[in-house]
mmCIF file of C-alpha atoms and ligand atoms in Angstrom:
data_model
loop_
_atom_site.group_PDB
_atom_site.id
_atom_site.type_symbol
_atom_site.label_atom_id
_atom_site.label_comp_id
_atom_site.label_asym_id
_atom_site.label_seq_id
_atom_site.Cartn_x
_atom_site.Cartn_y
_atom_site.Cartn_z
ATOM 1 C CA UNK A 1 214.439 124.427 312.269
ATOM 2 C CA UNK A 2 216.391 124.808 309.070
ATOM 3 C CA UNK A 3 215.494 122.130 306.152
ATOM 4 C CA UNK A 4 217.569 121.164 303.020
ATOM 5 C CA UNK A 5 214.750 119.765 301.143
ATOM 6 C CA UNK A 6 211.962 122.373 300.129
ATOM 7 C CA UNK A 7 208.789 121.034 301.181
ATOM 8 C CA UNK A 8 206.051 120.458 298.824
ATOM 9 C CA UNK A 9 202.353 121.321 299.191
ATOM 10 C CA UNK A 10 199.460 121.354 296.861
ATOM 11 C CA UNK A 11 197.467 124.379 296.283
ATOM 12 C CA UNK A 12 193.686 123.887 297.128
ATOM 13 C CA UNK A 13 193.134 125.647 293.860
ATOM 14 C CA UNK A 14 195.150 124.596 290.992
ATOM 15 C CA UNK A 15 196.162 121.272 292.402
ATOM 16 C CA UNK A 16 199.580 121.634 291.586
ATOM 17 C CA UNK A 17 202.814 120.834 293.852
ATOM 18 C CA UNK A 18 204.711 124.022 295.097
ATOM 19 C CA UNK A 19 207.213 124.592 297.651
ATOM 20 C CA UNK A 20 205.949 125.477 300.826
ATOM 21 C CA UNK A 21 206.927 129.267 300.963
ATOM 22 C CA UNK A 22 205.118 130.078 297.992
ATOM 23 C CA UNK A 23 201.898 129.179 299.595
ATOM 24 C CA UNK A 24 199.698 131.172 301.834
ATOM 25 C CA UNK A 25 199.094 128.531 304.897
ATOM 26 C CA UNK A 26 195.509 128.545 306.046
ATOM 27 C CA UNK A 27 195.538 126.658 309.849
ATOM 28 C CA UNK A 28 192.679 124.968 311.528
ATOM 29 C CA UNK A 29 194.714 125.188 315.437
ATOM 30 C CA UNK A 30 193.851 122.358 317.806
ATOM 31 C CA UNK A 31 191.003 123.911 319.239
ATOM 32 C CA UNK A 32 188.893 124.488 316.335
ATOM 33 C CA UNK A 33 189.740 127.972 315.260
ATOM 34 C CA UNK A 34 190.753 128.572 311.384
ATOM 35 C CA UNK A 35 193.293 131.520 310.956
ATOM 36 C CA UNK A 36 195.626 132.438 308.246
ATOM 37 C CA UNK A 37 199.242 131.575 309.487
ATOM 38 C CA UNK A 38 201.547 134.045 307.790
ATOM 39 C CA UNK A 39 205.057 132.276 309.958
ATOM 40 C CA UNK A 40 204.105 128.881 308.536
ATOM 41 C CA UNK A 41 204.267 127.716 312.263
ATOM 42 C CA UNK A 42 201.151 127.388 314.135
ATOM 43 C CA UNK A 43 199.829 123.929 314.798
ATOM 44 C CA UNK A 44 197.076 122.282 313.649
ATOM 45 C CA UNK A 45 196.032 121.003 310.352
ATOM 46 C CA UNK A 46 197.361 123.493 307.531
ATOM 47 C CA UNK A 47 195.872 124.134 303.427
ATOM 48 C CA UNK A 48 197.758 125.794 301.377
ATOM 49 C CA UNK A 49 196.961 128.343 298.278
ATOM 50 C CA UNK A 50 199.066 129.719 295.856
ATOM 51 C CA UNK A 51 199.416 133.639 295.602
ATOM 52 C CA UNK A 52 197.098 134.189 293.254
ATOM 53 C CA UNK A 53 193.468 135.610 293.259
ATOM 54 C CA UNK A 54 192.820 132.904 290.569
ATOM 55 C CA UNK A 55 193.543 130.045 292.978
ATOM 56 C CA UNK A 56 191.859 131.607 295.946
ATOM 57 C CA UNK A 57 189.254 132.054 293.748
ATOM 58 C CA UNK A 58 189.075 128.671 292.634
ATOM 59 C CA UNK A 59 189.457 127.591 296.285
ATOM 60 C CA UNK A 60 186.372 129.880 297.449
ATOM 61 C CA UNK A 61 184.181 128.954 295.180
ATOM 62 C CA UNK A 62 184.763 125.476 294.851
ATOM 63 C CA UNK A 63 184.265 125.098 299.073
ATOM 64 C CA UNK A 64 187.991 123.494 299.279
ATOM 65 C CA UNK A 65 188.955 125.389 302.126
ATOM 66 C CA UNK A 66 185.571 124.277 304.157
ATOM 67 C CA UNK A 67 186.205 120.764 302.934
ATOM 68 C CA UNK A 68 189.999 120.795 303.913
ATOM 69 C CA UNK A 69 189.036 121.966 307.537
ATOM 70 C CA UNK A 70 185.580 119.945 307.533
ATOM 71 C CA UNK A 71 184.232 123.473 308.902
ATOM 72 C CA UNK A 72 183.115 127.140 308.204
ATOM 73 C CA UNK A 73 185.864 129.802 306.945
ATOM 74 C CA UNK A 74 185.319 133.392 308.770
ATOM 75 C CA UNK A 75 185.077 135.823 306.678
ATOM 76 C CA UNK A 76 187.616 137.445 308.133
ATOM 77 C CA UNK A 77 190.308 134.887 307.189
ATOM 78 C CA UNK A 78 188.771 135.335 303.673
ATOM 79 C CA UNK A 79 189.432 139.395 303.997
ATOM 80 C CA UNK A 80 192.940 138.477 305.634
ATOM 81 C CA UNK A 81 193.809 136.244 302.437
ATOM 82 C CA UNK A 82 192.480 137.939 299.576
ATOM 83 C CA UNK A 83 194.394 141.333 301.131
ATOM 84 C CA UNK A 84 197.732 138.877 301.693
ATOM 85 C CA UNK A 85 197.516 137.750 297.613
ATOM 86 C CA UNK A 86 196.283 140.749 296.078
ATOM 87 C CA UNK A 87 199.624 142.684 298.183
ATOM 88 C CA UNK A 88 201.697 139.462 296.387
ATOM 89 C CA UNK A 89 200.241 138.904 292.959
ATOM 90 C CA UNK A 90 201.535 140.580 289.760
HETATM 91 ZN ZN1 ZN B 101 197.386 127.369 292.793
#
């Protein structure tokens, strides 16, 4: 599904408004499990963090992720994210 308008989401870490593709999606699916979603098209309730260990930082440590999903964060989706934005940053 092809869309004119960029959509905007708001990094869990620096707050600020970015277009969809420059996020890294993190996905909560319907039953429960929380995954990083590199084709922006699972279901389920998405967060969104910029590429940049600064805002996953920020993200980590502040608990947003485990507030956005109301639930624990694997570690492995940590490993899986901090490998996806230290490949993309700088
Ligand atoms: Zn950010």
């Amino acid at each position: 599904m092809q869309q004119r308008k960029t959509p905007m989401r708001k990094c869990l870490g620096c707050g600020a408004m970015r277009p969809k593709k420059e996020l890294v999606r993190v996905v909560r699916e319907p039953d429960g499990a929380v995954s990083v979603d590199l084709t922006g098209k699972k279901n389920g309730r998405g967060a969104y963090i910029c590429r940049s260990a600064e805002c996953l930082k920020k993200a980590w440590k502040g608990d947003r992720l485990q507030r956005a999903f109301s639930c624990a964060i694997p570690e492995e989706v940590a490993a899986i994210l901090i490998k996806e934005i230290e490949e993309n940053d700088g």
